[in-house]
C-alpha positions as a printed NumPy array, in Angstrom:
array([[ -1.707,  23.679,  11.005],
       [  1.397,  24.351,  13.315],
       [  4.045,  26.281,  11.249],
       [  7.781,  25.202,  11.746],
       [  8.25 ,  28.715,  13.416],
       [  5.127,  28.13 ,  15.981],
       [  6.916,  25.068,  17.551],
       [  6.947,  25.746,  21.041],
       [  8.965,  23.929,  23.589],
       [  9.283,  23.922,  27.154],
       [ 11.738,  21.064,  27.98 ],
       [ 12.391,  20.022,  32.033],
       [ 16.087,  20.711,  34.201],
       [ 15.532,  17.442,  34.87 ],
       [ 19.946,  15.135,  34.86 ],
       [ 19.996,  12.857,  32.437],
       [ 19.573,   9.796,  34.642],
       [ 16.239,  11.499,  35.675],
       [ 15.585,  11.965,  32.079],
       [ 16.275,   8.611,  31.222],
       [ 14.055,   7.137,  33.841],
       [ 11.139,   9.303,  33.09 ],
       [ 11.868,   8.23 ,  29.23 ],
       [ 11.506,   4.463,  30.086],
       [  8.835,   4.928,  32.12 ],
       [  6.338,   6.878,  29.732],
       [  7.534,   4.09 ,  26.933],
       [  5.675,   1.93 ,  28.884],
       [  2.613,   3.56 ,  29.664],
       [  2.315,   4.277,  25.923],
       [  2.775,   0.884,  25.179],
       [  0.079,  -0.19 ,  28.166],
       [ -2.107,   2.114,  26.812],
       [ -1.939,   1.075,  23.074],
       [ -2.27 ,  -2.555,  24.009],
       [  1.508,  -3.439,  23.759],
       [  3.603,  -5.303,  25.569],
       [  6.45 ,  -2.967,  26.431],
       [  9.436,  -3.546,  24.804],
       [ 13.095,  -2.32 ,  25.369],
       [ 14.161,   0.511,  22.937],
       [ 17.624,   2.785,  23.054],
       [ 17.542,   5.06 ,  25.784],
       [ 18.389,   7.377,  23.474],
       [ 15.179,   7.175,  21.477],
       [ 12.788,   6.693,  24.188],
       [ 14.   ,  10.388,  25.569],
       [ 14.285,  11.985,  22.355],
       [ 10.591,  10.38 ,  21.834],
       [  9.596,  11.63 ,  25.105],
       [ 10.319,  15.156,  24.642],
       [  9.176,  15.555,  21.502],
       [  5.992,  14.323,  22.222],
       [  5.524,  15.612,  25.724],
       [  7.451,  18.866,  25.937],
       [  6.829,  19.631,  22.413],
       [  3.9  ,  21.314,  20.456],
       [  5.232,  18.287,  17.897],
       [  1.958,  16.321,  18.233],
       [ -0.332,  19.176,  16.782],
       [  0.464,  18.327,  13.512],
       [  3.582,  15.734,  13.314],
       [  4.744,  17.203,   9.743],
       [  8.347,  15.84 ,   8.444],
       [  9.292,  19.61 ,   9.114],
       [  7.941,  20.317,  12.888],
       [  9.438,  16.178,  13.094],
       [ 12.639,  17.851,  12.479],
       [ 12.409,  21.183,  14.39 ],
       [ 11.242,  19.402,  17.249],
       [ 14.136,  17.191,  17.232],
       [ 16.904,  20.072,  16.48 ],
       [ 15.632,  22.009,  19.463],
       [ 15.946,  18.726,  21.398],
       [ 20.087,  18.311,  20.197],
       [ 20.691,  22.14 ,  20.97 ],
       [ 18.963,  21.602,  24.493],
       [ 20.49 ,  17.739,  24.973],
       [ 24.021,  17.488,  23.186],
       [ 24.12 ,  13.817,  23.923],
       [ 21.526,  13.141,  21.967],
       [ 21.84 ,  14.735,  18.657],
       [ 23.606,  11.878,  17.434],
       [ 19.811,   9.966,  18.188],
       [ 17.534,  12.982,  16.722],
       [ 20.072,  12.964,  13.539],
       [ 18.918,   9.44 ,  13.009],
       [ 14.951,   9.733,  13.998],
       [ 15.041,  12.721,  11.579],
       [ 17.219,  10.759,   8.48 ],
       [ 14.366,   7.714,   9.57 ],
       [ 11.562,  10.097,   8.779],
       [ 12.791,  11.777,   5.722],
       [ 13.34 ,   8.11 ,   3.911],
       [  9.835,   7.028,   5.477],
       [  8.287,  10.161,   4.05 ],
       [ 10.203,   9.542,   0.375],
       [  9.603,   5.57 ,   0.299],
       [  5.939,   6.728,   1.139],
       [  5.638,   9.044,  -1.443],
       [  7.521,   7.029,  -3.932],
       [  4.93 ,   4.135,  -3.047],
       [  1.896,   6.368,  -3.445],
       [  3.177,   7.301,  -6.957],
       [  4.224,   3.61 ,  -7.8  ],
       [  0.113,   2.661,  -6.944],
       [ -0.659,   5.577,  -9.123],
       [  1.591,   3.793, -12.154],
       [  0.191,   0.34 , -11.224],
       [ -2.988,   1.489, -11.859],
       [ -2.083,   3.405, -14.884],
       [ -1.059,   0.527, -16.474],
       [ -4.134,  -1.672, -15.33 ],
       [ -6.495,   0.862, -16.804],
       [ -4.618,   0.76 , -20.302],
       [ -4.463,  -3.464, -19.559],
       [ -8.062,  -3.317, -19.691],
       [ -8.682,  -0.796, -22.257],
       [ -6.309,  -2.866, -24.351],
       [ -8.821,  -5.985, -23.231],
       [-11.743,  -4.611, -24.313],
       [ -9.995,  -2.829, -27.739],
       [ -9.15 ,  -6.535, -28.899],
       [-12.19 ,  -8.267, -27.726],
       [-14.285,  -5.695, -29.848],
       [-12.318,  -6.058, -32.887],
       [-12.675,  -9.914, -32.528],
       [-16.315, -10.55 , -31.692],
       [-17.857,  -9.929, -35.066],
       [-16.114, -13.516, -35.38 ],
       [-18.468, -15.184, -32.845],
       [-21.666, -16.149, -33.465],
       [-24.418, -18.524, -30.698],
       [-23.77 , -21.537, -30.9  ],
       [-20.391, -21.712, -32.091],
       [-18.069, -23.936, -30.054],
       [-15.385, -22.234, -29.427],
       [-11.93 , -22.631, -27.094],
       [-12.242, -20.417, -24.152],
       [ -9.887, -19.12 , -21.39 ],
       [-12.434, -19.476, -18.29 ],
       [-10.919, -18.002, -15.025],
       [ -7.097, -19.406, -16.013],
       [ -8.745, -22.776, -17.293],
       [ -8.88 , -23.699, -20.649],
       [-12.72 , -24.593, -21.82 ],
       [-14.385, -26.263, -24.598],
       [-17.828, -24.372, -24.905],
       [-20.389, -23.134, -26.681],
       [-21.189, -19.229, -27.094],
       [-24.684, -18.62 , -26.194],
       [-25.05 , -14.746, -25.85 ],
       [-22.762, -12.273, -27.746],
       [-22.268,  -8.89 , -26.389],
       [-19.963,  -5.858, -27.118],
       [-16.912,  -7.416, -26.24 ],
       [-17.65 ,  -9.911, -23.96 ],
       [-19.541, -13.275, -24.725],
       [-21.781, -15.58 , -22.804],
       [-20.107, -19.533, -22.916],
       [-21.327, -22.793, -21.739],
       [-19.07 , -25.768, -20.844],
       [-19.25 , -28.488, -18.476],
       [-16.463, -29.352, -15.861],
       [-14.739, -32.231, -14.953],
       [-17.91 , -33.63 , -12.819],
       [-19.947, -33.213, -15.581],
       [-21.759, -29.903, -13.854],
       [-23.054, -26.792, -16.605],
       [-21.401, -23.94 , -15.834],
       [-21.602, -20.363, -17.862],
       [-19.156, -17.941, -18.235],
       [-18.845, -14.343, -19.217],
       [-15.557, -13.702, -20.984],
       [-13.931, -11.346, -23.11 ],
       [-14.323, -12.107, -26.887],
       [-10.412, -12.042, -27.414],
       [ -9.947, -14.74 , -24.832],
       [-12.481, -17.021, -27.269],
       [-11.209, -18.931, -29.726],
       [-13.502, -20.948, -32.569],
       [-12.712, -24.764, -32.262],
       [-11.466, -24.873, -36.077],
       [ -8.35 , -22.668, -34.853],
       [ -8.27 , -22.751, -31.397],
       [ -4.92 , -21.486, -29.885],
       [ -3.681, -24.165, -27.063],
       [ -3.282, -22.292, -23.786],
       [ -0.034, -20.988, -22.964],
       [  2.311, -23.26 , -21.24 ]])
C-alpha cells in the first residue's frame, strides 16, 4: 500500500491552455472507454482529475490521504487550481464520512432486526403452549388477516390452514404470537 510520503509525481511544463486541452481530451477517452457518453465537466476538475490520475502514483491505492496529497502537490505546482483540489478533497472527505456513517447505520439496522426477531421468537415461545391442532385460531398470514385452523405446533412457530377468497387451501407457517384463538381473537391493526 502506497504511503502518503511515497506519492510520487512527475507533472508536465505543459501552459495551461495546453493543459486544459489535454484535460478535455483524456475526459473523453475515459468516458469512451467506460461506455459513457462524454459529458462536459469544469475545466478545472477535468485537469486536476487528469494529473492526479496520470502524473500521479494516486491510482496505486486511491486512499482519502494519497486523494489529498495528490491534490496538494497539484495546488503547489498549479496555483489556479487549488481553489478546484480544495473542493475534490472537502468532496472526498464527506464521501468517505457519509460512507462510513452508512456502513455503521447498516450495522445498527441490523442490530435492531436481530433483537426484532429475537423478540419474535421470545413471545411466540411464551405463547404457544396456548395452541393446540385443531384449534381455529385468528392468524396474521403474510400482512393478511386469516381464519384457520392450527395443524402442526412447533417451538414457536405453528403450521395453519385457511382458505382464500377463491376458495383455494393454503398453509402457512407463522409465528405463534402472530396466532390468535377465535374465542379472543385481536382484530388486525388498522
Amino acid at each position: 500500500m502506497l504511503a502518503v510520503d511515497e506519492l510520487r509525481v512527475s507533472f508536465p511544463s505543459w501552459s495551461r491552455e495546453t493543459l486544459e486541452r489535454h484535460a478535455i481530451s483524456h475526459a473523453e477517452d475515459v468516458a469512451i472507454e467506460r461506455g459513457h457518453i462524454p459529458g462536459d465537466g469544469p475545466v478545472d476538475r477535468l485537469v486536476v482529475n487528469m494529473l492526479r490520475h496520470e502524473f500521479t502514483t494516486y491510482d496505486e491505492t486511491q486512499t482519502v490521504a494519497v486523494h489529498k496529497a495528490a491534490c496538494e502537490a497539484i495546488a503547489a505546482r498549479y496555483g489556479w487550481l487549488g481553489p478546484e483540489c480544495e473542493r475534490q478533497v472537502r468532496q472526498r472527505e464527506q464521501a468517505e464520512r457519509d460512507a462510513q456513517l452508512a456502513v455503521l447505520a447498516g450495522l445498527d439496522e441490523e442490530a435492531a432486526a436481530r433483537q426484532w426477531q429475537h423478540d419474535r421468537v421470545a413471545e411466540s415461545r411464551a405463547t404457544i403452549g396456548a395452541l393446540t391442532v385443531g384449534m381455529v385460531v385468528n392468524a396474521t398470514v403474510k400482512g393478511h388477516f386469516r381464519e384457520a385452523t392450527v395443524t402442526k405446533v412447533g417451538r414457536s412457530r405453528v403450521t395453519v390452514a385457511f382458505r382464500l377468497k377463491s376458495g383455494a387451501e393454503r398453509t402457512a407457517l407463522v409465528y405463534a404470537r402472530d396466532v390468535h384463538p377465535k374465542s379472543e381473537a385481536v382484530a388486525p391493526d388498522q
